[in-house]
Coordinates of C-alpha atoms in Angstrom, one line a residue:
Chain A
M1 CA -61.4 -7.1 80.2
A2 CA -63.9 -7.1 77.8
T3 CA -63.4 -9.5 75.0
L4 CA -63.9 -9.4 71.5
A5 CA -66.8 -10.4 71.4
E6 CA -68.8 -8.4 74.0
R7 CA -66.5 -5.3 73.0
R8 CA -68.6 -6.1 70.0
S9 CA -72.4 -6.5 71.5
L10 CA -71.7 -2.7 72.8
E11 CA -71.1 -1.0 69.4
P12 CA -73.8 1.4 69.7
W13 CA -73.6 1.6 65.7
Q14 CA -75.4 -2.8 66.1
D15 CA -77.5 -2.4 68.9
P16 CA -80.9 -1.8 67.7
K17 CA -82.0 0.3 70.7
A18 CA -79.6 3.3 70.1
V19 CA -79.9 6.5 69.8
P20 CA -77.9 8.2 67.4
Y21 CA -76.8 11.8 68.6
L22 CA -76.7 12.6 65.0
R23 CA -79.0 12.0 62.7
I24 CA -78.4 13.1 58.8
D25 CA -82.3 12.2 57.3
R26 CA -81.8 11.8 53.7
I27 CA -79.7 15.4 53.2
T28 CA -79.1 17.2 49.6
K29 CA -76.9 20.2 48.7
K30 CA -77.5 22.1 45.3
F31 CA -75.3 24.6 43.7
G32 CA -77.0 24.9 40.5
D33 CA -77.7 22.6 38.9
V34 CA -74.8 21.3 40.6
Y35 CA -75.4 18.1 43.4
A36 CA -72.9 18.1 46.0
V37 CA -74.6 16.4 48.3
D38 CA -77.2 13.8 47.3
D39 CA -79.0 12.4 49.5
V40 CA -77.4 11.2 52.4
S41 CA -78.4 9.6 55.1
L42 CA -76.4 8.9 58.6
E43 CA -76.7 8.3 61.5
I44 CA -73.5 8.9 64.1
F45 CA -73.4 8.0 68.2
Q46 CA -72.2 9.8 71.2
G47 CA -69.2 9.7 71.8
E48 CA -67.4 8.3 69.1
F49 CA -64.9 9.4 66.0
F50 CA -67.1 9.3 62.6
S51 CA -64.5 10.1 59.7
L52 CA -66.1 11.0 56.4
L53 CA -63.2 10.0 53.3
G54 CA -62.8 10.6 50.2
S55 CA -61.6 12.6 47.6
S56 CA -60.9 16.4 46.4
G57 CA -64.8 17.2 45.6
C58 CA -67.2 14.0 46.5
G59 CA -69.5 16.5 48.9
K60 CA -67.2 16.1 52.1
S61 CA -66.3 19.3 53.0
T62 CA -70.4 20.2 51.8
L63 CA -71.7 17.8 54.4
L64 CA -69.7 19.5 57.4
R65 CA -70.4 22.9 56.5
M66 CA -74.4 21.6 56.7
L67 CA -73.8 19.9 60.1
A68 CA -72.2 23.5 61.4
G69 CA -74.8 25.4 59.4
L70 CA -72.4 27.6 57.5
E71 CA -74.6 25.9 54.7
Y72 CA -78.7 25.4 54.3
P73 CA -79.6 22.2 52.8
S74 CA -81.7 22.3 49.7
S75 CA -83.2 19.6 51.8
G76 CA -83.6 17.3 54.3
R77 CA -82.9 17.4 58.0
I78 CA -80.7 17.0 60.3
Y79 CA -80.2 16.1 63.6
I80 CA -78.3 16.7 66.8
D81 CA -79.5 15.4 70.2
G82 CA -83.2 14.1 69.4
V83 CA -84.0 18.2 68.4
D84 CA -84.2 19.7 65.1
V85 CA -81.5 21.9 63.7
T86 CA -81.7 22.5 60.0
D87 CA -82.8 25.0 60.3
V88 CA -80.9 26.5 63.4
P89 CA -77.6 29.1 62.3
A90 CA -74.8 28.4 63.2
Y91 CA -73.9 30.6 66.5
S92 CA -77.7 29.0 67.6
R93 CA -75.9 25.1 67.6
P94 CA -74.4 23.6 70.2
V95 CA -71.7 22.7 67.1
N96 CA -68.2 23.5 67.2
M97 CA -66.0 23.9 64.8
M98 CA -61.9 23.4 63.5
F99 CA -61.2 24.6 59.9
Q100 CA -58.7 23.6 57.5
S101 CA -57.1 27.3 57.6
Y102 CA -57.2 27.5 61.5
A103 CA -59.2 30.3 60.3
L104 CA -57.5 31.7 63.9
F105 CA -58.2 35.5 64.2
P106 CA -55.5 37.3 63.0
H107 CA -55.8 40.7 65.2
M108 CA -56.4 38.5 68.2
S109 CA -54.1 36.7 70.7
V110 CA -53.5 33.2 71.2
E111 CA -56.2 34.1 74.7
Q112 CA -58.0 35.8 73.1
N113 CA -59.1 33.2 71.1
I114 CA -59.9 31.3 72.6
E115 CA -61.6 33.4 75.0
F116 CA -63.6 34.8 72.4
G117 CA -66.2 32.2 71.8
L118 CA -67.0 32.4 75.8
K119 CA -67.3 35.4 75.4
Q120 CA -70.3 35.4 72.9
D121 CA -71.6 33.6 75.6
R122 CA -72.1 35.8 78.6
M123 CA -69.7 34.4 80.6
S124 CA -68.5 36.2 83.2
R125 CA -65.2 37.6 83.4
R126 CA -64.0 35.1 86.0
E127 CA -65.1 31.8 84.3
R128 CA -63.8 32.8 81.3
G129 CA -60.1 33.3 82.5
E130 CA -61.1 29.7 84.2
R131 CA -61.7 28.4 81.3
V132 CA -58.8 29.5 79.0
G133 CA -56.3 28.5 81.4
E134 CA -58.1 25.1 81.4
M135 CA -58.0 25.0 77.9
L136 CA -54.4 26.0 77.3
E137 CA -53.3 23.7 79.7
L138 CA -55.1 20.5 78.3
L139 CA -53.5 21.4 74.9
K140 CA -50.2 22.4 76.3
I141 CA -49.5 25.9 75.2
T142 CA -49.9 27.7 78.1
E143 CA -46.5 29.4 76.8
L144 CA -48.3 30.9 74.5
R145 CA -51.2 32.5 75.3
K146 CA -50.1 35.6 74.7
R147 CA -48.4 35.1 70.6
R148 CA -50.5 36.5 68.0
P149 CA -51.3 33.3 65.6
D150 CA -48.5 34.9 63.0
Q151 CA -45.4 34.2 65.5
L152 CA -47.6 30.4 65.7
S153 CA -45.8 27.4 64.4
G154 CA -47.7 25.7 61.7
G155 CA -48.1 22.6 64.9
Q156 CA -48.9 25.4 67.2
R157 CA -51.4 26.9 65.4
Q158 CA -53.3 23.9 65.3
R159 CA -53.4 23.4 68.3
V160 CA -54.9 26.9 69.2
A161 CA -57.2 26.0 66.6
L162 CA -58.5 22.6 68.3
A163 CA -58.2 24.8 72.4
R164 CA -60.8 27.2 70.6
S165 CA -63.3 25.1 69.1
L166 CA -63.3 22.3 72.3
A167 CA -63.7 26.1 75.2
K168 CA -67.5 26.6 74.6
H169 CA -67.7 22.7 75.9
P170 CA -69.6 21.1 72.1
K171 CA -70.8 18.1 72.7
L172 CA -70.1 17.7 69.1
L173 CA -67.1 19.1 67.3
L174 CA -66.7 19.1 63.4
L175 CA -63.3 19.1 61.9
D176 CA -62.1 19.5 58.4
E177 CA -59.1 18.1 57.6
P178 CA -57.3 19.0 61.2
L179 CA -54.1 17.1 60.5
G180 CA -53.9 18.5 56.4
A181 CA -51.8 21.6 57.0
L182 CA -49.1 19.2 59.2
D183 CA -46.2 17.8 58.0
K184 CA -45.4 13.6 58.1
R185 CA -43.8 13.4 61.6
L186 CA -46.1 15.6 62.9
R187 CA -48.9 14.6 61.6
E188 CA -48.4 11.0 62.8
N189 CA -48.2 12.3 66.9
T190 CA -51.0 13.7 66.4
Q191 CA -53.5 11.8 65.1
F192 CA -52.4 9.7 68.6
E193 CA -53.2 12.7 69.8
L194 CA -57.0 13.6 68.7
V195 CA -58.1 10.6 69.4
N196 CA -56.6 10.2 73.3
L197 CA -58.5 13.4 73.5
Q198 CA -61.4 12.8 72.5
E199 CA -61.5 9.7 74.3
R200 CA -60.5 11.3 77.6
L201 CA -63.4 14.3 77.0
G202 CA -65.9 12.1 75.6
I203 CA -66.7 14.7 73.0
T204 CA -68.4 12.8 69.4
F205 CA -65.8 13.7 66.8
V206 CA -67.0 14.4 62.8
T207 CA -64.3 14.8 61.2
V208 CA -63.5 14.8 57.2
T209 CA -60.3 13.5 55.5
H210 CA -59.1 12.8 52.6
D211 CA -56.2 10.8 53.6
Q212 CA -57.7 7.5 54.3
E213 CA -55.2 6.0 56.6
E214 CA -55.2 8.7 59.0
A215 CA -59.0 7.6 58.7
M216 CA -57.5 4.3 59.9
T217 CA -56.0 5.2 62.1
M218 CA -58.8 7.6 64.5
S219 CA -61.8 6.9 63.5
T220 CA -64.8 4.4 65.2
R221 CA -66.7 4.3 62.1
I222 CA -66.1 5.5 58.3
A223 CA -68.1 6.1 55.4
V224 CA -66.8 6.9 52.3
M225 CA -68.2 9.3 49.5
D226 CA -68.1 9.9 46.1
A227 CA -70.2 12.3 44.1
G228 CA -72.1 13.5 46.5
Q229 CA -73.1 10.2 48.0
I230 CA -72.1 7.6 50.6
M231 CA -70.0 4.5 49.3
Q232 CA -69.3 2.6 51.9
V233 CA -70.3 2.6 56.3
D234 CA -68.1 1.1 58.2
T235 CA -65.4 -0.1 60.9
P236 CA -62.0 0.9 60.0
T237 CA -61.4 -2.8 59.3
A238 CA -64.9 -3.8 57.9
I239 CA -63.8 -1.4 55.0
Y240 CA -59.7 -2.1 54.2
E241 CA -61.2 -6.0 54.7
F242 CA -64.6 -6.2 53.5
P243 CA -65.6 -4.1 50.9
T244 CA -69.1 -3.7 48.5
C245 CA -67.4 -2.0 45.7
R246 CA -64.9 -2.4 43.7
L247 CA -64.5 2.4 44.4
V248 CA -63.8 1.5 47.8
A249 CA -61.6 -1.3 47.9
E250 CA -59.5 1.1 45.1
F251 CA -59.9 4.1 47.5
I252 CA -58.0 2.1 50.1
G253 CA -55.1 0.5 50.1
S254 CA -54.3 -1.6 46.9
I255 CA -56.0 -4.2 45.9
N256 CA -56.4 -6.7 43.0
L257 CA -58.8 -6.9 41.0
F258 CA -60.5 -10.0 39.0
E259 CA -63.5 -9.2 37.2
G260 CA -65.5 -12.2 35.6
K261 CA -68.4 -14.5 36.3
V262 CA -70.1 -16.1 38.2
V263 CA -70.2 -20.0 37.5
A264 CA -71.1 -22.3 40.2
T265 CA -71.4 -21.8 44.2
E266 CA -70.6 -24.2 46.6
G267 CA -72.3 -23.8 50.9
D268 CA -70.9 -20.3 51.3
E269 CA -67.9 -19.9 48.4
V270 CA -68.8 -18.9 44.2
V271 CA -66.9 -20.4 41.5
V272 CA -65.8 -17.2 39.3
E273 CA -64.6 -17.7 36.1
T274 CA -62.4 -14.8 34.7
R275 CA -59.0 -14.3 31.9
V276 CA -56.5 -15.2 34.3
G277 CA -55.9 -18.6 35.0
R278 CA -58.0 -20.9 36.4
P279 CA -61.7 -20.2 37.9
M280 CA -61.0 -18.9 41.5
R281 CA -63.2 -19.7 44.6
M282 CA -63.8 -17.5 46.5
R283 CA -66.4 -17.7 50.2
S284 CA -69.3 -15.3 49.7
F285 CA -71.8 -13.7 52.3
H286 CA -74.3 -12.8 50.1
P287 CA -76.1 -15.6 48.3
M288 CA -75.1 -15.3 44.1
V289 CA -77.3 -15.9 40.9
L290 CA -74.8 -18.7 38.0
G291 CA -73.7 -15.8 35.7
T292 CA -73.4 -12.0 38.0
P293 CA -70.3 -10.4 36.1
V294 CA -68.4 -10.2 39.0
T295 CA -65.0 -9.0 40.3
V296 CA -63.0 -11.0 43.2
A297 CA -60.9 -8.7 45.2
V298 CA -58.0 -10.1 46.3
R299 CA -54.9 -7.1 48.3
P300 CA -51.5 -7.4 48.3
E301 CA -50.4 -8.7 51.6
K302 CA -53.0 -12.1 51.4
M303 CA -51.1 -13.0 48.4
R304 CA -48.5 -15.5 49.3
L305 CA -45.6 -17.4 47.4
C306 CA -46.6 -21.0 46.4
A307 CA -44.9 -24.1 48.0
D308 CA -46.7 -26.5 46.1
F309 CA -48.0 -25.5 42.8
R310 CA -50.9 -27.9 41.3
E311 CA -52.7 -27.8 38.0
D312 CA -56.3 -28.1 40.0
G313 CA -54.6 -26.8 43.8
V314 CA -57.2 -23.7 44.5
N315 CA -56.4 -20.2 43.5
Q316 CA -53.1 -20.6 42.0
L317 CA -51.1 -18.5 39.3
K318 CA -48.4 -19.0 37.5
G319 CA -46.2 -15.5 37.0
R320 CA -43.2 -14.0 36.7
V321 CA -41.9 -10.7 38.9
E322 CA -41.7 -8.1 36.9
D323 CA -41.0 -4.9 39.9
I324 CA -40.5 -4.7 42.4
A325 CA -40.4 -1.9 45.1
Y326 CA -38.6 -1.9 48.1
L327 CA -40.0 -0.2 50.5
G328 CA -37.6 -1.2 53.7
D329 CA -40.5 -3.2 56.5
V330 CA -42.3 -5.0 52.9
S331 CA -41.5 -5.5 49.1
I332 CA -44.2 -5.0 46.5
Y333 CA -43.6 -7.7 43.7
R334 CA -45.9 -7.3 41.0
I335 CA -46.0 -10.0 38.8
R336 CA -47.2 -10.6 34.7
V337 CA -49.3 -13.7 35.0
G338 CA -51.1 -15.7 32.3
D339 CA -53.2 -13.2 30.0
G340 CA -50.8 -9.7 30.4
A341 CA -52.3 -9.4 34.1
L342 CA -50.2 -7.9 36.6
V343 CA -50.9 -9.4 40.3
E344 CA -49.6 -7.0 42.8
M345 CA -48.0 -8.8 45.8
T346 CA -46.4 -8.0 49.4
L347 CA -44.2 -9.5 51.3
T348 CA -42.4 -8.9 54.7
N349 CA -39.0 -8.6 53.6
V350 CA -38.6 -11.4 57.1
Q351 CA -34.9 -11.4 55.4
P352 CA -32.6 -8.9 55.1
R353 CA -32.9 -7.2 51.3
T354 CA -29.5 -9.0 50.4
E355 CA -30.7 -12.5 51.1
Q356 CA -34.2 -12.4 49.2
A357 CA -35.2 -15.2 47.5
L358 CA -37.4 -13.1 44.5
T359 CA -35.8 -11.5 41.9
W360 CA -36.5 -9.4 38.9
E361 CA -37.9 -12.8 36.3
Q362 CA -38.1 -15.1 38.2
E363 CA -40.8 -17.9 38.2
V364 CA -43.0 -17.9 40.5
A365 CA -46.2 -19.4 42.4
I366 CA -48.5 -17.4 44.1
E367 CA -51.5 -18.1 46.1
W368 CA -55.0 -17.1 48.4
S369 CA -57.4 -18.8 50.7
P370 CA -60.4 -18.4 49.2
T371 CA -61.8 -15.9 52.3
S372 CA -58.8 -13.5 52.3
G373 CA -60.5 -11.6 49.5
V374 CA -64.1 -10.7 48.1
V375 CA -66.3 -11.1 45.6
L376 CA -68.2 -7.6 44.5
T377 CA -70.9 -7.3 41.8
E378 CA -70.4 -3.4 41.9
Chain B
M1 CA -17.2 42.4 35.1
R2 CA -18.9 44.8 37.3
R3 CA -22.5 46.0 36.0
R4 CA -22.4 50.0 35.2
R5 CA -25.5 50.7 37.3
W6 CA -24.7 54.5 36.8
P7 CA -26.9 55.2 33.3
L8 CA -29.6 53.4 35.3
L9 CA -29.3 56.4 38.9
T10 CA -28.9 59.4 35.8
V11 CA -32.3 58.3 34.2
L12 CA -34.0 58.0 38.2
A13 CA -32.4 61.1 39.2
F14 CA -33.5 63.1 36.4
G15 CA -37.8 61.3 36.9
Y16 CA -37.1 61.9 40.7
A17 CA -36.3 65.4 39.7
F18 CA -38.5 66.3 37.5
L19 CA -40.9 64.9 39.6
Y20 CA -40.0 67.3 42.7
V21 CA -38.1 69.8 41.9
P22 CA -41.3 72.0 40.9
I23 CA -42.5 71.5 44.4
L24 CA -38.7 71.8 46.6
L25 CA -38.8 75.3 44.4
L26 CA -42.7 76.2 45.7
I27 CA -41.2 75.1 48.9
L28 CA -38.0 77.2 48.7
Y29 CA -40.0 80.6 47.3
S30 CA -42.7 80.2 50.2
F31 CA -39.8 81.1 52.6
N32 CA -38.1 84.1 50.1
E33 CA -38.4 87.6 51.1
S34 CA -39.1 88.8 47.8
R35 CA -42.3 89.6 47.0
L36 CA -41.5 89.2 43.2
V37 CA -42.6 85.2 43.4
T38 CA -38.2 84.6 40.7
V39 CA -36.0 86.3 42.8
W40 CA -34.6 85.5 45.8
T41 CA -34.4 87.8 48.1
G42 CA -33.3 86.4 51.6
F43 CA -34.6 84.0 54.1
S44 CA -38.3 84.7 55.9
T45 CA -41.3 83.4 56.9
K46 CA -43.6 86.8 56.4
W47 CA -45.9 85.3 54.2
Y48 CA -47.2 82.7 56.6
V49 CA -47.9 85.6 58.8
E50 CA -50.1 87.5 55.8
L51 CA -51.3 84.1 54.8
F52 CA -52.9 83.3 58.3
R53 CA -54.1 87.1 58.7
N54 CA -56.1 86.7 54.8
K55 CA -59.4 85.9 55.1
Q56 CA -60.7 85.3 52.6
L57 CA -57.5 81.9 52.1
L58 CA -58.7 81.3 55.2
D59 CA -62.1 80.2 55.2
A60 CA -62.0 79.2 51.9
A61 CA -58.9 76.1 53.7
W62 CA -61.4 75.6 56.3
L63 CA -64.7 75.3 54.2
S64 CA -62.4 72.8 51.7
V65 CA -61.7 71.1 54.9
R66 CA -65.0 70.7 56.4
I67 CA -65.9 69.1 53.1
A68 CA -63.9 67.2 52.1
A69 CA -63.7 65.4 56.1
V70 CA -67.5 64.6 55.7
N71 CA -67.0 63.9 52.2
A72 CA -64.2 60.7 53.3
T73 CA -66.3 60.2 56.4
L74 CA -69.8 60.0 53.4
A75 CA -67.7 57.8 51.0
V76 CA -65.8 55.1 53.0
V77 CA -69.3 54.4 54.7
L78 CA -71.5 54.5 51.1
G79 CA -67.9 52.9 49.6
T80 CA -67.5 50.0 52.1
L81 CA -71.0 48.8 51.7
A82 CA -70.7 49.0 48.0
A83 CA -67.9 46.6 48.7
N84 CA -69.4 44.2 50.6
A85 CA -71.8 44.0 48.8
L86 CA -69.4 43.2 45.3
V87 CA -67.5 40.9 47.7
R88 CA -69.7 39.3 49.7
H89 CA -73.3 38.4 48.4
G90 CA -72.3 36.6 44.7
T91 CA -74.1 36.9 41.8
F92 CA -77.0 38.9 42.6
R93 CA -79.8 40.6 40.2
G94 CA -78.1 43.2 37.9
R95 CA -74.3 42.9 40.1
T96 CA -72.7 43.7 36.2
G97 CA -74.8 47.1 36.6
F98 CA -73.7 47.7 40.0
E99 CA -69.9 47.2 39.6
L100 CA -70.4 49.2 36.3
L101 CA -72.1 51.5 37.5
L102 CA -70.4 52.4 40.9
T103 CA -66.3 52.9 38.8
A104 CA -68.2 54.5 36.5
P105 CA -66.8 57.6 38.5
L106 CA -63.3 57.0 37.9
V107 CA -63.0 57.1 33.9
M108 CA -65.9 59.8 34.0
P109 CA -63.9 63.9 33.0
D110 CA -64.3 65.9 35.8
V111 CA -66.1 68.6 33.4
I112 CA -69.2 66.0 32.7
I113 CA -70.1 65.1 36.5
G114 CA -69.4 69.0 37.7
L115 CA -72.6 69.9 35.1
S116 CA -74.8 66.8 35.4
L117 CA -74.2 67.6 38.7
L118 CA -74.9 71.1 37.9
L119 CA -78.1 70.3 36.1
L120 CA -79.9 67.7 38.5
F121 CA -79.7 70.6 41.1
V122 CA -81.2 72.5 39.7
A123 CA -84.1 71.0 39.0
M124 CA -83.9 69.5 42.2
Q125 CA -83.9 72.8 43.8
Q126 CA -87.2 74.1 41.0
T127 CA -89.0 71.0 41.4
I128 CA -88.5 70.3 45.6
G129 CA -87.4 72.7 46.9
W130 CA -84.0 71.0 48.3
P131 CA -80.6 71.9 48.2
D132 CA -81.6 74.8 48.9
G133 CA -78.8 77.9 46.4
R134 CA -75.4 75.3 46.7
G135 CA -72.2 75.6 48.7
F136 CA -71.6 72.6 51.1
T137 CA -73.8 70.6 50.8
T138 CA -73.4 70.3 47.1
I139 CA -69.5 70.4 47.0
T140 CA -69.6 67.0 49.2
I141 CA -73.0 65.5 47.8
A142 CA -71.3 65.2 44.7
H143 CA -67.8 65.1 46.1
V144 CA -69.2 61.5 47.6
T145 CA -70.9 60.7 44.2
F146 CA -66.7 60.7 42.4
S147 CA -64.5 59.4 45.5
M148 CA -66.9 56.5 47.2
A149 CA -66.0 55.2 44.0
Y150 CA -62.0 55.2 45.2
V151 CA -63.3 54.0 48.1
A152 CA -65.1 50.9 47.2
V153 CA -61.7 49.8 44.1
V154 CA -58.7 50.2 47.7
V155 CA -62.2 48.3 50.3
R156 CA -63.3 45.6 48.2
A157 CA -59.6 45.0 47.4
R158 CA -59.0 43.9 51.5
L159 CA -62.6 41.5 51.6
S160 CA -61.9 39.2 48.8
Q161 CA -58.1 38.4 50.1
M162 CA -59.3 38.2 53.3
D163 CA -59.9 34.7 54.3
R164 CA -63.8 33.7 54.1
S165 CA -63.9 31.1 56.9
L166 CA -62.5 33.8 59.2
E167 CA -66.0 35.3 59.4
E168 CA -67.8 31.6 60.1
A169 CA -64.9 30.7 62.9
A170 CA -66.4 33.6 64.5
M171 CA -70.2 33.1 63.3
D172 CA -69.8 28.7 65.0
L173 CA -68.9 30.5 68.6
G174 CA -71.6 31.5 68.8
A175 CA -71.1 35.4 67.7
R176 CA -74.0 36.9 65.7
P177 CA -73.8 39.2 62.3
L178 CA -73.4 41.8 63.0
R179 CA -71.5 41.2 65.8
V180 CA -69.1 38.8 63.4
Y181 CA -69.0 41.8 61.5
L182 CA -67.7 45.0 64.2
A183 CA -65.5 42.1 66.1
I184 CA -64.4 39.9 62.6
T185 CA -64.3 42.8 59.7
L186 CA -63.7 46.0 60.1
P187 CA -60.9 45.6 62.1
L188 CA -59.4 43.1 59.9
I189 CA -60.5 45.7 56.9
A190 CA -59.4 48.9 58.8
P191 CA -56.6 49.3 57.7
A192 CA -58.5 49.9 53.9
L193 CA -61.0 51.8 55.5
L194 CA -59.0 54.4 57.1
S195 CA -56.8 54.5 53.4
G196 CA -59.1 54.8 51.8
W197 CA -60.8 57.8 53.7
L198 CA -58.1 59.7 53.7
L199 CA -57.5 59.1 49.7
A200 CA -60.9 60.5 49.5
F201 CA -60.4 64.0 51.9
T202 CA -57.5 64.4 49.2
L203 CA -58.9 63.4 46.5
S204 CA -62.2 66.5 47.9
L205 CA -59.4 68.8 48.9
D206 CA -57.5 69.7 45.8
D207 CA -61.2 69.5 43.1
L208 CA -60.7 72.3 41.4
V209 CA -63.0 71.3 38.3
I210 CA -66.0 69.4 39.6
A211 CA -66.5 72.3 42.8
S212 CA -66.7 75.1 40.3
F213 CA -70.3 73.1 39.4
V214 CA -71.3 73.2 41.6
A215 CA -69.9 75.2 44.0
G216 CA -73.0 78.4 44.9
P217 CA -71.9 82.2 45.7
G218 CA -70.0 82.9 50.0
S219 CA -69.4 79.0 49.3
T220 CA -65.7 79.0 47.6
T221 CA -62.6 76.2 48.4
L222 CA -59.3 76.9 48.7
P223 CA -58.5 74.9 45.5
M224 CA -61.1 77.8 43.0
V225 CA -59.5 80.7 45.7
I226 CA -55.8 80.2 45.0
Y227 CA -57.2 78.9 41.1
S228 CA -58.5 82.7 40.6
S229 CA -55.4 84.6 42.6
V230 CA -52.5 82.8 40.2
R231 CA -54.9 84.1 37.7
M232 CA -53.8 88.2 38.4
G233 CA -50.1 87.3 39.2
V234 CA -49.1 84.7 41.6
S235 CA -48.9 86.4 45.1
P236 CA -46.0 84.4 47.4
Q237 CA -49.0 83.7 50.1
I238 CA -50.1 80.9 47.8
N239 CA -46.5 79.5 48.1
A240 CA -46.7 79.2 51.7
L241 CA -50.0 77.8 51.5
A242 CA -49.0 75.5 49.0
T243 CA -46.4 74.5 51.7
I244 CA -49.2 73.4 54.6
I245 CA -51.1 71.4 52.2
V246 CA -47.4 69.7 50.5
A247 CA -46.9 68.4 54.4
V248 CA -49.8 67.3 55.5
V249 CA -50.8 65.9 51.8
T250 CA -47.1 63.6 52.8
L251 CA -48.3 63.4 56.3
A252 CA -51.0 61.5 55.2
V253 CA -49.9 59.4 52.9
V254 CA -46.9 58.5 55.0
I255 CA -50.0 56.9 57.9
A256 CA -51.6 55.3 55.7
G257 CA -48.7 53.4 53.7
I258 CA -47.4 52.3 57.1
S259 CA -51.4 51.6 58.3
M260 CA -51.1 49.6 55.1
R261 CA -48.2 48.1 56.0
R262 CA -49.0 46.8 59.1
G263 CA -52.3 45.7 58.6
R264 CA -50.7 43.5 55.6
G265 CA -48.5 41.6 57.9
A266 CA -51.3 41.3 60.0

């Protein structure tokens, strides 16, 4: 069993010697005057489960379509396994794609759908039969082989689409909102299945999703996109815990933001004066110049109730409970602190709800540690 | 309170009667023994027998069917190409003009189409010597010019309903554009092609006005024969012929309807 530190050093994106399997080099795509994708560069490694995450219209789908060859970039190059494929048409690329609508051919049976790609490769009939059988088995849909797409449920269609896109044994599979059309429970099961499948086959997956939970559970790394640009590329943990800008911080989960400016630095900590309470003390990974406008970002679950509120305590705030949202496992509290700001705090419901300590209009004190948040400069 | 349905049903019955009683009468009288069209004397199929002995009428019918079939085939090819250009190639230069010119024959009076084509054919014959005289070729060309517009409308509707990602998926799986078209696009728009073909066939078969302008001696189409013979008094043979045509058209409409419905289900 590798220790965490050892595993860390094995991650290819941290290894300067690792060669990326897919390299996107300054890709730009313009539709008329609109930049759908604006100067994007990415390196994706063999065996990764890479997610492009963003709200609709952020350019993630366009980027994926350019990887498939369904759209040609206005400028920039795409390299797959070291080969420049920018001008290679879709039908000659060593890449397959699973479409959001699944795009199953309605006039063909499940079997024929899966076989379609193999036929284009002039594979022999016997080999084709074997491969189709293998795919049917892999996705546990053998009993559906004779059905037509309109005789399948949503979940079954998703499996057929996946089988079809995997049939040619691509080294790189592109998935456009792979779970988007499934209902919530099915989606959760399928998430894990998809990850297991990807690990077993060793294929590099690049998916597009607008669902942050989906991206968090499945991905090795996530690229958060907005307005055609990449805001941050990192592991799910890093994206969540250490966002580098406000946009990423707000897009993933909920977060408390306090705007202010740097008034002092002490070691690796900065002191930030905000409109709320006394100056906050936060750890910072970068040296900061005094007077820099910054935003202190703290996740609601990093907040805790403060037993001994002191006038000179670090990162302590006093306020009144204004809203309580009971979600079963946790409760979300909205606390009105001085100067009218609302602070969100999540507490795990260790005790049954009826015995909960906090109630509306109650005066509380909350606090957080200088290491459980980040200081954002943009 | 129960809603009274008979007023609505009466209106409906009148509507249907207005549309179909004449045709039913025509069918009925085609089995009439009397030479007089309006007097029923007894059942007989002798007019059918006489019809099949009438060479002029049969020749005209055969010519019309040939023209209709060639016209329908050409119209489907050209109409489909036009529909493809409009649906698949986004906003190319002159798109609006192309669209306008394509659909113009739908609203253009037949008399004008017929006359202008006649002038064109005459001018062409004088300058380049083709078409040599008027007949089968000129009628077919004339029919294609307007029936391809109908085909384009039908195919265009079908094409724009089709999920674009089906073709993209086929391409992604390694199929070249021509293969994508043959294996995916064509089968999916086939119902529209079939109904377009039948529509073009029917349009050509019953066109009298345009054909009258561009026909030459010895190339008399069926509607022309019927029209001229009716002016000299209706022969029950015409009733018999009309009955056969009604039967064929009904069959064609039923087939087109079924194939369209199947297409939608897929």
